[in-house]
């Protein structure tokens, strides 16, 4: 789901230390759209149920039949990829393949295998030290949500009448004419998505109970759908207290497409889906190839040089405390936008974007299938089935690249939680240093089609430091020390990563 323009920044809360879950700072996430990721033969359905044939073109109201046991079956694949955290789009009972139309928040959709399948997934993932974050849709429900159905049956006499905002009678949940408006508050005016009245204490307590229940069940956090539309900081402060009261290390990540200081002051969310990372990354690394005909309200791509990339990155990290920056969910694409490969139209640009993800502060998130070359334009094309049925179509070179890029990040602590300092930003070269107490990494990106020589300054007192090249591994050493820093030859359409251990 998408959100709207920024809300005016609220005044900060009383001074308090900001703390985010430590595991997130070391996580590489993998986003799964459950209906489209994997179908397991171990999930039994009632006889006569029919799904689309796996891999056929996706449609808005079609079901491929992916389920949670399918994810369990593919955990060895994900482990080999190097991911250690999963973010699942909604899994609760719903009448839509994406399940943002919830009608039972306390049950996992039977088509996904039910609660038992979630139990199996959590246990199997935790055995592999993988975390699992679920999608919470608390701003609106589906038409089938039981209190809304109660109102449809009983009208104004329903005890649940104040769970929603009713404007007129009789209710019109199934408009028959184009552009016919609903007569109750609904998300973006869509009749299928009645908006909850979260000013109602009973609604608040119900949603807190949902949050608490699934944390107790064993999930590792919540991604929150359009949380800005619950325009109530106290609601989210209490939500945080409920979640963190059950598990202080649970992750709370909001879907906010713009600057999000209002929610990231330590009293509401730990992080947001960091689309402020997405736009600049694609605009720089795919400056010559991205689709000019792709329009997205929140992602105005434009060709930018390294100087502008550095400015945007510095501004982005300058918004927040570093506890927040290390926990931000850095995206290249998701179920709410066209796939990165489709946008950038060039594999070298995609690779540069991925390597940028893996070397910058914040938890990188891979959208399912990107690593084997799955592509597609806006919804529904961005929600294609993972091609388990056609492994001959996989881009194995790209998959190998993803595994190496993920391993680079997980091997070097400086790339996960090291401080960030820009060293050089000019034309085609963007270089920076990541420094941790035990390790320093120097990273230089080159978007040009020719190798570029650049001298990178280093801190005073490091003139005798010796760096080893960890990317690219297969090439000859491309750097040497000088009196002023490091003289580097950065490969074309690639990056140079140098590391040294600190005493």
GROMACS .gro file of C-alpha atoms in nm:
model
  503
    1UNK     CA    1   0.000   0.000   0.000
    2UNK     CA    2   0.108   0.359  -0.055
    3UNK     CA    3   0.094   0.667   0.159
    4UNK     CA    4   0.051   1.038   0.099
    5UNK     CA    5   0.248   1.360   0.148
    6UNK     CA    6   0.449   1.426   0.464
    7UNK     CA    7   0.269   1.528   0.780
    8UNK     CA    8   0.393   1.835   0.967
    9UNK     CA    9   0.670   1.728   1.203
   10UNK     CA   10   0.538   1.678   1.555
   11UNK     CA   11   0.732   1.819   1.850
   12UNK     CA   12   0.984   1.571   1.990
   13UNK     CA   13   0.897   1.371   2.301
   14UNK     CA   14   1.078   1.420   2.629
   15UNK     CA   15   1.448   1.339   2.604
   16UNK     CA   16   1.494   0.963   2.594
   17UNK     CA   17   1.760   0.724   2.468
   18UNK     CA   18   1.686   0.572   2.128
   19UNK     CA   19   1.729   0.197   2.104
   20UNK     CA   20   1.660  -0.032   1.809
   21UNK     CA   21   1.694  -0.413   1.794
   22UNK     CA   22   2.057  -0.517   1.761
   23UNK     CA   23   1.976  -0.809   1.532
   24UNK     CA   24   1.825  -0.580   1.269
   25UNK     CA   25   2.155  -0.394   1.232
   26UNK     CA   26   2.314  -0.722   1.120
   27UNK     CA   27   2.020  -0.847   0.914
   28UNK     CA   28   1.977  -0.904   0.543
   29UNK     CA   29   1.602  -0.924   0.478
   30UNK     CA   30   1.415  -1.113   0.207
   31UNK     CA   31   1.063  -0.994   0.127
   32UNK     CA   32   0.817  -1.270   0.047
   33UNK     CA   33   0.477  -1.229  -0.118
   34UNK     CA   34   0.343  -1.563   0.012
   35UNK     CA   35   0.094  -1.649  -0.264
   36UNK     CA   36   0.368  -1.613  -0.526
   37UNK     CA   37   0.682  -1.750  -0.361
   38UNK     CA   38   0.645  -2.128  -0.327
   39UNK     CA   39   0.369  -2.389  -0.311
   40UNK     CA   40   0.430  -2.692  -0.088
   41UNK     CA   41   0.296  -3.040  -0.155
   42UNK     CA   42   0.279  -3.078   0.223
   43UNK     CA   43  -0.008  -2.830   0.249
   44UNK     CA   44  -0.338  -3.011   0.203
   45UNK     CA   45  -0.641  -2.817   0.084
   46UNK     CA   46  -1.008  -2.904   0.075
   47UNK     CA   47  -1.094  -3.101  -0.240
   48UNK     CA   48  -1.196  -2.900  -0.543
   49UNK     CA   49  -0.998  -2.582  -0.471
   50UNK     CA   50  -0.846  -2.439  -0.786
   51UNK     CA   51  -0.538  -2.221  -0.826
   52UNK     CA   52  -0.375  -2.061  -1.126
   53UNK     CA   53  -0.111  -2.276  -1.285
   54UNK     CA   54   0.219  -2.181  -1.121
   55UNK     CA   55   0.408  -1.927  -1.328
   56UNK     CA   56   0.120  -1.811  -1.545
   57UNK     CA   57   0.084  -1.433  -1.587
   58UNK     CA   58  -0.029  -1.279  -1.257
   59UNK     CA   59  -0.369  -1.114  -1.233
   60UNK     CA   60  -0.508  -0.889  -0.963
   61UNK     CA   61  -0.760  -1.140  -0.833
   62UNK     CA   62  -0.578  -1.465  -0.911
   63UNK     CA   63  -0.424  -1.712  -0.666
   64UNK     CA   64  -0.107  -1.909  -0.745
   65UNK     CA   65  -0.135  -2.111  -0.424
   66UNK     CA   66   0.192  -2.028  -0.256
   67UNK     CA   67   0.184  -2.105   0.117
   68UNK     CA   68   0.390  -2.083   0.435
   69UNK     CA   69   0.514  -2.442   0.415
   70UNK     CA   70   0.645  -2.352   0.071
   71UNK     CA   71   0.865  -2.094   0.244
   72UNK     CA   72   0.979  -2.360   0.492
   73UNK     CA   73   1.074  -2.587   0.203
   74UNK     CA   74   1.289  -2.311   0.053
   75UNK     CA   75   1.471  -2.206   0.371
   76UNK     CA   76   1.788  -2.394   0.264
   77UNK     CA   77   1.788  -2.188  -0.056
   78UNK     CA   78   1.744  -1.866   0.140
   79UNK     CA   79   2.014  -1.969   0.385
   80UNK     CA   80   2.255  -2.025   0.098
   81UNK     CA   81   2.163  -1.683  -0.039
   82UNK     CA   82   2.276  -1.546   0.296
   83UNK     CA   83   1.957  -1.382   0.422
   84UNK     CA   84   1.880  -1.406   0.792
   85UNK     CA   85   1.544  -1.227   0.816
   86UNK     CA   86   1.214  -1.261   0.633
   87UNK     CA   87   0.949  -0.996   0.583
   88UNK     CA   88   0.615  -1.147   0.477
   89UNK     CA   89   0.335  -0.942   0.326
   90UNK     CA   90   0.003  -1.010   0.507
   91UNK     CA   91  -0.082  -1.369   0.596
   92UNK     CA   92  -0.404  -1.331   0.795
   93UNK     CA   93  -0.737  -1.456   0.661
   94UNK     CA   94  -0.847  -1.236   0.374
   95UNK     CA   95  -1.040  -1.236   0.048
   96UNK     CA   96  -0.752  -1.108  -0.165
   97UNK     CA   97  -0.431  -1.268  -0.288
   98UNK     CA   98  -0.224  -0.991  -0.126
   99UNK     CA   99  -0.428  -1.015   0.195
  100UNK     CA  100  -0.444  -0.644   0.272
  101UNK     CA  101  -0.822  -0.698   0.300
  102UNK     CA  102  -0.811  -0.865   0.643
  103UNK     CA  103  -1.124  -1.024   0.784
  104UNK     CA  104  -0.975  -1.225   1.071
  105UNK     CA  105  -0.667  -1.087   1.242
  106UNK     CA  106  -0.637  -1.385   1.476
  107UNK     CA  107  -0.605  -1.658   1.214
  108UNK     CA  108  -0.357  -1.733   0.938
  109UNK     CA  109  -0.531  -1.778   0.605
  110UNK     CA  110  -0.617  -2.148   0.544
  111UNK     CA  111  -0.493  -2.111   0.186
  112UNK     CA  112  -0.149  -2.040   0.336
  113UNK     CA  113  -0.169  -2.342   0.566
  114UNK     CA  114  -0.327  -2.184   0.873
  115UNK     CA  115  -0.175  -2.123   1.213
  116UNK     CA  116   0.002  -2.460   1.208
  117UNK     CA  117   0.200  -2.359   0.899
  118UNK     CA  118   0.310  -2.034   1.065
  119UNK     CA  119   0.419  -2.233   1.371
  120UNK     CA  120   0.626  -2.459   1.145
  121UNK     CA  121   0.779  -2.162   0.963
  122UNK     CA  122   0.874  -1.980   1.283
  123UNK     CA  123   1.028  -2.289   1.437
  124UNK     CA  124   1.222  -2.379   1.122
  125UNK     CA  125   1.341  -2.022   1.066
  126UNK     CA  126   1.448  -1.974   1.427
  127UNK     CA  127   1.644  -2.299   1.415
  128UNK     CA  128   1.844  -2.136   1.135
  129UNK     CA  129   1.872  -1.811   1.332
  130UNK     CA  130   1.641  -1.637   1.085
  131UNK     CA  131   1.387  -1.381   1.205
  132UNK     CA  132   1.033  -1.346   1.070
  133UNK     CA  133   0.850  -1.012   1.050
  134UNK     CA  134   0.481  -0.997   0.959
  135UNK     CA  135   0.277  -0.725   0.791
  136UNK     CA  136   0.021  -0.552   1.012
  137UNK     CA  137  -0.272  -0.380   0.839
  138UNK     CA  138  -0.432  -0.183   1.119
  139UNK     CA  139  -0.565   0.125   0.939
  140UNK     CA  140  -0.837  -0.058   0.745
  141UNK     CA  141  -0.994  -0.402   0.712
  142UNK     CA  142  -1.174  -0.603   0.448
  143UNK     CA  143  -1.550  -0.594   0.399
  144UNK     CA  144  -1.563  -0.941   0.556
  145UNK     CA  145  -1.421  -0.828   0.891
  146UNK     CA  146  -1.675  -0.951   1.147
  147UNK     CA  147  -1.762  -0.613   1.312
  148UNK     CA  148  -1.824  -0.458   0.969
  149UNK     CA  149  -2.037  -0.756   0.871
  150UNK     CA  150  -2.226  -0.713   1.198
  151UNK     CA  151  -2.309  -0.355   1.098
  152UNK     CA  152  -2.419  -0.469   0.751
  153UNK     CA  153  -2.663  -0.711   0.913
  154UNK     CA  154  -2.786  -0.490   1.198
  155UNK     CA  155  -2.743  -0.134   1.079
  156UNK     CA  156  -2.729   0.135   1.345
  157UNK     CA  157  -2.836  -0.114   1.612
  158UNK     CA  158  -2.504  -0.297   1.593
  159UNK     CA  159  -2.292  -0.258   1.907
  160UNK     CA  160  -1.995  -0.221   1.671
  161UNK     CA  161  -2.136   0.083   1.493
  162UNK     CA  162  -1.855   0.308   1.623
  163UNK     CA  163  -1.577   0.076   1.503
  164UNK     CA  164  -1.614   0.251   1.166
  165UNK     CA  165  -1.724   0.595   1.045
  166UNK     CA  166  -2.069   0.565   0.886
  167UNK     CA  167  -2.188   0.863   0.684
  168UNK     CA  168  -2.525   0.751   0.547
  169UNK     CA  169  -2.767   0.460   0.521
  170UNK     CA  170  -2.817   0.209   0.379
  171UNK     CA  171  -2.450   0.108   0.349
  172UNK     CA  172  -2.326   0.050  -0.002
  173UNK     CA  173  -2.037  -0.198   0.027
  174UNK     CA  174  -2.065  -0.312  -0.336
  175UNK     CA  175  -2.099  -0.007  -0.563
  176UNK     CA  176  -2.259  -0.085  -0.897
  177UNK     CA  177  -2.172   0.231  -1.088
  178UNK     CA  178  -1.830   0.367  -1.192
  179UNK     CA  179  -1.690   0.627  -0.950
  180UNK     CA  180  -1.979   0.568  -0.712
  181UNK     CA  181  -1.865   0.681  -0.366
  182UNK     CA  182  -1.896   0.478  -0.051
  183UNK     CA  183  -2.103   0.613   0.237
  184UNK     CA  184  -1.852   0.511   0.503
  185UNK     CA  185  -1.486   0.599   0.550
  186UNK     CA  186  -1.267   0.369   0.340
  187UNK     CA  187  -0.903   0.363   0.240
  188UNK     CA  188  -0.867   0.583  -0.069
  189UNK     CA  189  -1.246   0.558  -0.103
  190UNK     CA  190  -1.229   0.186  -0.191
  191UNK     CA  191  -1.546   0.015  -0.072
  192UNK     CA  192  -1.358  -0.310  -0.012
  193UNK     CA  193  -1.140  -0.144   0.254
  194UNK     CA  194  -1.348   0.013   0.534
  195UNK     CA  195  -1.132   0.232   0.755
  196UNK     CA  196  -1.121   0.150   1.126
  197UNK     CA  197  -1.210   0.421   1.375
  198UNK     CA  198  -0.899   0.404   1.591
  199UNK     CA  199  -1.033   0.684   1.813
  200UNK     CA  200  -1.263   0.417   1.956
  201UNK     CA  201  -1.102   0.264   2.270
  202UNK     CA  202  -1.241  -0.079   2.183
  203UNK     CA  203  -1.078  -0.071   1.838
  204UNK     CA  204  -0.748   0.033   1.991
  205UNK     CA  205  -0.757  -0.247   2.246
  206UNK     CA  206  -0.851  -0.498   1.976
  207UNK     CA  207  -0.554  -0.397   1.760
  208UNK     CA  208  -0.317  -0.401   2.057
  209UNK     CA  209  -0.442  -0.752   2.137
  210UNK     CA  210  -0.364  -0.856   1.779
  211UNK     CA  211  -0.013  -0.712   1.802
  212UNK     CA  212   0.046  -0.879   2.138
  213UNK     CA  213  -0.096  -1.217   2.030
  214UNK     CA  214   0.137  -1.271   1.737
  215UNK     CA  215   0.445  -1.146   1.923
  216UNK     CA  216   0.359  -1.402   2.192
  217UNK     CA  217   0.314  -1.660   1.913
  218UNK     CA  218   0.678  -1.599   1.822
  219UNK     CA  219   0.703  -1.351   1.536
  220UNK     CA  220   1.000  -1.114   1.549
  221UNK     CA  221   0.831  -0.789   1.459
  222UNK     CA  222   0.578  -0.592   1.260
  223UNK     CA  223   0.593  -0.405   0.934
  224UNK     CA  224   0.307  -0.154   0.952
  225UNK     CA  225   0.095  -0.078   0.647
  226UNK     CA  226   0.021   0.295   0.585
  227UNK     CA  227   0.068   0.381   0.954
  228UNK     CA  228   0.063   0.755   0.884
  229UNK     CA  229  -0.309   0.720   0.814
  230UNK     CA  230  -0.362   0.643   1.181
  231UNK     CA  231  -0.274   1.004   1.250
  232UNK     CA  232  -0.228   0.959   1.623
  233UNK     CA  233   0.113   0.948   1.788
  234UNK     CA  234  -0.033   0.821   2.115
  235UNK     CA  235  -0.178   0.520   1.934
  236UNK     CA  236   0.165   0.427   1.802
  237UNK     CA  237   0.341   0.500   2.130
  238UNK     CA  238   0.110   0.256   2.305
  239UNK     CA  239   0.150   0.009   2.020
  240UNK     CA  240   0.526   0.020   2.076
  241UNK     CA  241   0.484  -0.032   2.449
  242UNK     CA  242   0.262  -0.335   2.387
  243UNK     CA  243   0.503  -0.494   2.138
  244UNK     CA  244   0.823  -0.414   2.326
  245UNK     CA  245   0.661  -0.525   2.650
  246UNK     CA  246   0.633  -0.875   2.503
  247UNK     CA  247   0.970  -0.872   2.324
  248UNK     CA  248   1.208  -0.577   2.360
  249UNK     CA  249   1.398  -0.699   2.052
  250UNK     CA  250   1.089  -0.705   1.828
  251UNK     CA  251   1.125  -0.487   1.517
  252UNK     CA  252   0.868  -0.218   1.431
  253UNK     CA  253   0.902  -0.087   1.076
  254UNK     CA  254   0.654   0.156   0.922
  255UNK     CA  255   0.562   0.202   0.558
  256UNK     CA  256   0.647   0.569   0.522
  257UNK     CA  257   0.768   0.671   0.176
  258UNK     CA  258   0.904   1.012   0.274
  259UNK     CA  259   1.108   1.168   0.555
  260UNK     CA  260   0.980   1.014   0.876
  261UNK     CA  261   1.125   1.201   1.176
  262UNK     CA  262   0.781   1.226   1.332
  263UNK     CA  263   0.774   0.849   1.387
  264UNK     CA  264   1.147   0.786   1.440
  265UNK     CA  265   1.229   0.960   1.764
  266UNK     CA  266   1.257   0.644   1.971
  267UNK     CA  267   0.899   0.634   2.099
  268UNK     CA  268   0.710   0.487   1.801
  269UNK     CA  269   0.885   0.291   1.523
  270UNK     CA  270   1.236   0.150   1.501
  271UNK     CA  271   1.259   0.224   1.129
  272UNK     CA  272   1.070   0.271   0.805
  273UNK     CA  273   1.084   0.113   0.462
  274UNK     CA  274   1.358   0.340   0.338
  275UNK     CA  275   1.244   0.450  -0.006
  276UNK     CA  276   1.456   0.763   0.046
  277UNK     CA  277   1.741   0.522  -0.027
  278UNK     CA  278   1.570   0.371  -0.333
  279UNK     CA  279   1.528   0.688  -0.537
  280UNK     CA  280   1.885   0.821  -0.518
  281UNK     CA  281   2.039   0.474  -0.568
  282UNK     CA  282   1.850   0.411  -0.893
  283UNK     CA  283   1.893   0.772  -1.007
  284UNK     CA  284   2.274   0.748  -0.979
  285UNK     CA  285   2.357   0.390  -1.070
  286UNK     CA  286   2.102   0.369  -1.353
  287UNK     CA  287   2.132   0.734  -1.461
  288UNK     CA  288   2.165   0.641  -1.829
  289UNK     CA  289   1.921   0.349  -1.843
  290UNK     CA  290   1.622   0.387  -1.609
  291UNK     CA  291   1.278   0.403  -1.767
  292UNK     CA  292   1.167   0.758  -1.823
  293UNK     CA  293   0.811   0.636  -1.879
  294UNK     CA  294   0.781   0.483  -1.531
  295UNK     CA  295   0.600   0.726  -1.304
  296UNK     CA  296   0.570   0.673  -0.930
  297UNK     CA  297   0.432   0.942  -0.703
  298UNK     CA  298   0.692   0.882  -0.432
  299UNK     CA  299   0.994   0.796  -0.650
  300UNK     CA  300   1.083   1.077  -0.891
  301UNK     CA  301   1.383   0.921  -1.065
  302UNK     CA  302   1.621   1.159  -1.240
  303UNK     CA  303   1.980   1.126  -1.359
  304UNK     CA  304   2.216   1.256  -1.093
  305UNK     CA  305   2.596   1.281  -1.057
  306UNK     CA  306   2.793   1.162  -0.754
  307UNK     CA  307   2.782   1.508  -0.596
  308UNK     CA  308   2.400   1.497  -0.582
  309UNK     CA  309   2.399   1.137  -0.460
  310UNK     CA  310   2.628   1.236  -0.172
  311UNK     CA  311   2.403   1.530  -0.084
  312UNK     CA  312   2.089   1.316  -0.080
  313UNK     CA  313   2.254   1.037   0.120
  314UNK     CA  314   2.396   1.279   0.375
  315UNK     CA  315   2.057   1.446   0.411
  316UNK     CA  316   1.883   1.110   0.453
  317UNK     CA  317   2.113   0.992   0.729
  318UNK     CA  318   2.111   1.337   0.886
  319UNK     CA  319   1.740   1.310   0.958
  320UNK     CA  320   1.778   1.040   1.222
  321UNK     CA  321   1.977   0.910   1.515
  322UNK     CA  322   2.230   0.643   1.412
  323UNK     CA  323   2.040   0.381   1.611
  324UNK     CA  324   1.762   0.442   1.360
  325UNK     CA  325   1.988   0.462   1.054
  326UNK     CA  326   2.138   0.120   1.123
  327UNK     CA  327   1.787  -0.030   1.145
  328UNK     CA  328   1.632   0.131   0.836
  329UNK     CA  329   1.497  -0.115   0.579
  330UNK     CA  330   1.685  -0.025   0.261
  331UNK     CA  331   1.476  -0.118  -0.043
  332UNK     CA  332   1.541  -0.132  -0.417
  333UNK     CA  333   1.189  -0.248  -0.493
  334UNK     CA  334   0.886  -0.413  -0.333
  335UNK     CA  335   0.534  -0.536  -0.403
  336UNK     CA  336   0.423  -0.171  -0.428
  337UNK     CA  337   0.641  -0.069  -0.723
  338UNK     CA  338   0.787  -0.206  -1.042
  339UNK     CA  339   1.083  -0.438  -0.998
  340UNK     CA  340   1.425  -0.279  -0.992
  341UNK     CA  341   1.550  -0.484  -1.289
  342UNK     CA  342   1.255  -0.362  -1.497
  343UNK     CA  343   1.315   0.001  -1.398
  344UNK     CA  344   1.692   0.013  -1.454
  345UNK     CA  345   1.691  -0.200  -1.773
  346UNK     CA  346   2.060  -0.282  -1.730
  347UNK     CA  347   2.211  -0.562  -1.523
  348UNK     CA  348   2.524  -0.367  -1.437
  349UNK     CA  349   2.303  -0.093  -1.289
  350UNK     CA  350   2.112  -0.350  -1.085
  351UNK     CA  351   2.436  -0.499  -0.957
  352UNK     CA  352   2.568  -0.159  -0.855
  353UNK     CA  353   2.243  -0.085  -0.670
  354UNK     CA  354   2.262  -0.417  -0.487
  355UNK     CA  355   2.625  -0.367  -0.390
  356UNK     CA  356   2.535  -0.018  -0.268
  357UNK     CA  357   2.262  -0.176  -0.051
  358UNK     CA  358   2.512  -0.419   0.096
  359UNK     CA  359   2.775  -0.159   0.184
  360UNK     CA  360   2.560   0.122   0.327
  361UNK     CA  361   2.410   0.168   0.676
  362UNK     CA  362   2.068   0.010   0.716
  363UNK     CA  363   1.931  -0.341   0.674
  364UNK     CA  364   1.915  -0.436   0.304
  365UNK     CA  365   1.596  -0.604   0.182
  366UNK     CA  366   1.586  -0.827  -0.127
  367UNK     CA  367   1.249  -0.860  -0.301
  368UNK     CA  368   1.181  -1.226  -0.374
  369UNK     CA  369   1.312  -1.341  -0.711
  370UNK     CA  370   1.522  -1.035  -0.789
  371UNK     CA  371   1.830  -1.245  -0.729
  372UNK     CA  372   1.749  -1.485  -1.017
  373UNK     CA  373   1.642  -1.215  -1.261
  374UNK     CA  374   1.265  -1.198  -1.205
  375UNK     CA  375   1.141  -0.874  -1.356
  376UNK     CA  376   0.811  -0.699  -1.414
  377UNK     CA  377   0.642  -0.362  -1.428
  378UNK     CA  378   0.385  -0.222  -1.184
  379UNK     CA  379   0.129  -0.440  -1.005
  380UNK     CA  380   0.038  -0.711  -1.094
  381UNK     CA  381   0.355  -0.771  -1.301
  382UNK     CA  382   0.582  -0.706  -1.001
  383UNK     CA  383   0.410  -0.994  -0.819
  384UNK     CA  384   0.497  -1.281  -1.050
  385UNK     CA  385   0.546  -1.634  -0.920
  386UNK     CA  386   0.901  -1.729  -0.829
  387UNK     CA  387   1.022  -1.949  -1.121
  388UNK     CA  388   1.081  -2.274  -0.933
  389UNK     CA  389   0.901  -2.437  -1.225
  390UNK     CA  390   1.154  -2.304  -1.477
  391UNK     CA  391   1.504  -2.301  -1.331
  392UNK     CA  392   1.642  -2.279  -1.685
  393UNK     CA  393   1.518  -1.918  -1.684
  394UNK     CA  394   1.728  -1.827  -1.380
  395UNK     CA  395   2.012  -1.583  -1.417
  396UNK     CA  396   2.269  -1.790  -1.230
  397UNK     CA  397   2.544  -1.532  -1.274
  398UNK     CA  398   2.320  -1.276  -1.104
  399UNK     CA  399   2.238  -1.522  -0.826
  400UNK     CA  400   2.609  -1.582  -0.770
  401UNK     CA  401   2.660  -1.206  -0.754
  402UNK     CA  402   2.387  -1.165  -0.492
  403UNK     CA  403   2.538  -1.439  -0.278
  404UNK     CA  404   2.881  -1.277  -0.295
  405UNK     CA  405   2.744  -0.929  -0.221
  406UNK     CA  406   2.547  -1.055   0.080
  407UNK     CA  407   2.854  -1.245   0.203
  408UNK     CA  408   3.061  -0.927   0.172
  409UNK     CA  409   2.827  -0.750   0.410
  410UNK     CA  410   2.791  -1.035   0.659
  411UNK     CA  411   3.169  -1.090   0.670
  412UNK     CA  412   3.262  -0.731   0.753
  413UNK     CA  413   3.118  -0.567   1.062
  414UNK     CA  414   3.220  -0.221   0.940
  415UNK     CA  415   2.975  -0.255   0.650
  416UNK     CA  416   2.694  -0.325   0.895
  417UNK     CA  417   2.745  -0.091   1.188
  418UNK     CA  418   3.042   0.127   1.096
  419UNK     CA  419   3.009   0.505   1.089
  420UNK     CA  420   2.981   0.662   0.744
  421UNK     CA  421   3.198   0.936   0.595
  422UNK     CA  422   3.204   1.050   0.233
  423UNK     CA  423   3.558   1.050   0.092
  424UNK     CA  424   3.498   1.154  -0.269
  425UNK     CA  425   3.190   1.247  -0.472
  426UNK     CA  426   3.254   1.377  -0.818
  427UNK     CA  427   3.110   1.284  -1.156
  428UNK     CA  428   3.107   0.906  -1.184
  429UNK     CA  429   3.282   0.827  -0.853
  430UNK     CA  430   3.119   0.801  -0.513
  431UNK     CA  431   3.349   0.680  -0.235
  432UNK     CA  432   3.304   0.654   0.139
  433UNK     CA  433   3.454   0.507   0.453
  434UNK     CA  434   3.276   0.282   0.702
  435UNK     CA  435   3.460   0.265   1.034
  436UNK     CA  436   3.391   0.038   1.329
  437UNK     CA  437   3.602   0.002   1.641
  438UNK     CA  438   3.753  -0.322   1.506
  439UNK     CA  439   3.752  -0.265   1.130
  440UNK     CA  440   3.760  -0.001   0.860
  441UNK     CA  441   3.625  -0.036   0.507
  442UNK     CA  442   3.683   0.196   0.212
  443UNK     CA  443   3.429   0.166  -0.071
  444UNK     CA  444   3.451   0.339  -0.409
  445UNK     CA  445   3.180   0.312  -0.678
  446UNK     CA  446   3.239   0.390  -1.044
  447UNK     CA  447   2.935   0.425  -1.272
  448UNK     CA  448   3.135   0.505  -1.586
  449UNK     CA  449   3.222   0.247  -1.852
  450UNK     CA  450   3.595   0.304  -1.806
  451UNK     CA  451   3.825   0.243  -1.511
  452UNK     CA  452   3.886   0.565  -1.317
  453UNK     CA  453   4.188   0.664  -1.109
  454UNK     CA  454   4.105   0.846  -0.788
  455UNK     CA  455   4.299   0.932  -0.474
  456UNK     CA  456   4.099   0.891  -0.154
  457UNK     CA  457   4.201   1.084   0.160
  458UNK     CA  458   4.249   0.896   0.485
  459UNK     CA  459   4.253   1.011   0.846
  460UNK     CA  460   4.566   1.153   1.001
  461UNK     CA  461   4.781   0.888   1.163
  462UNK     CA  462   4.692   0.612   0.916
  463UNK     CA  463   4.985   0.661   0.679
  464UNK     CA  464   5.123   0.315   0.755
  465UNK     CA  465   4.790   0.137   0.734
  466UNK     CA  466   4.768  -0.154   0.494
  467UNK     CA  467   4.443  -0.243   0.324
  468UNK     CA  468   4.343  -0.564   0.154
  469UNK     CA  469   4.110  -0.575  -0.143
  470UNK     CA  470   3.792  -0.776  -0.076
  471UNK     CA  471   3.596  -0.665  -0.385
  472UNK     CA  472   3.640  -0.755  -0.663
  473UNK     CA  473   3.830  -1.065  -0.555
  474UNK     CA  474   3.909  -1.202  -0.897
  475UNK     CA  475   4.098  -0.896  -1.022
  476UNK     CA  476   4.452  -0.778  -0.952
  477UNK     CA  477   4.515  -0.540  -0.665
  478UNK     CA  478   4.389  -0.197  -0.771
  479UNK     CA  479   4.525   0.034  -0.502
  480UNK     CA  480   4.844   0.164  -0.345
  481UNK     CA  481   4.925   0.386  -0.049
  482UNK     CA  482   5.046   0.741  -0.100
  483UNK     CA  483   5.147   1.012   0.143
  484UNK     CA  484   4.800   1.162   0.118
  485UNK     CA  485   4.580   0.852   0.113
  486UNK     CA  486   4.503   0.565  -0.124
  487UNK     CA  487   4.548   0.579  -0.499
  488UNK     CA  488   4.275   0.360  -0.647
  489UNK     CA  489   4.183   0.237  -0.990
  490UNK     CA  490   3.811   0.169  -0.967
  491UNK     CA  491   3.688  -0.084  -1.224
  492UNK     CA  492   3.423   0.022  -1.477
  493UNK     CA  493   3.061  -0.021  -1.366
  494UNK     CA  494   3.182  -0.177  -1.042
  495UNK     CA  495   3.313  -0.096  -0.697
  496UNK     CA  496   3.640  -0.134  -0.514
  497UNK     CA  497   3.618  -0.239  -0.149
  498UNK     CA  498   3.925  -0.228   0.076
  499UNK     CA  499   3.934  -0.343   0.438
  500UNK     CA  500   4.180  -0.318   0.725
  501UNK     CA  501   4.158  -0.444   1.080
  502UNK     CA  502   4.193  -0.194   1.363
  503UNK     CA  503   4.370  -0.269   1.687
   0.00000   0.00000   0.00000
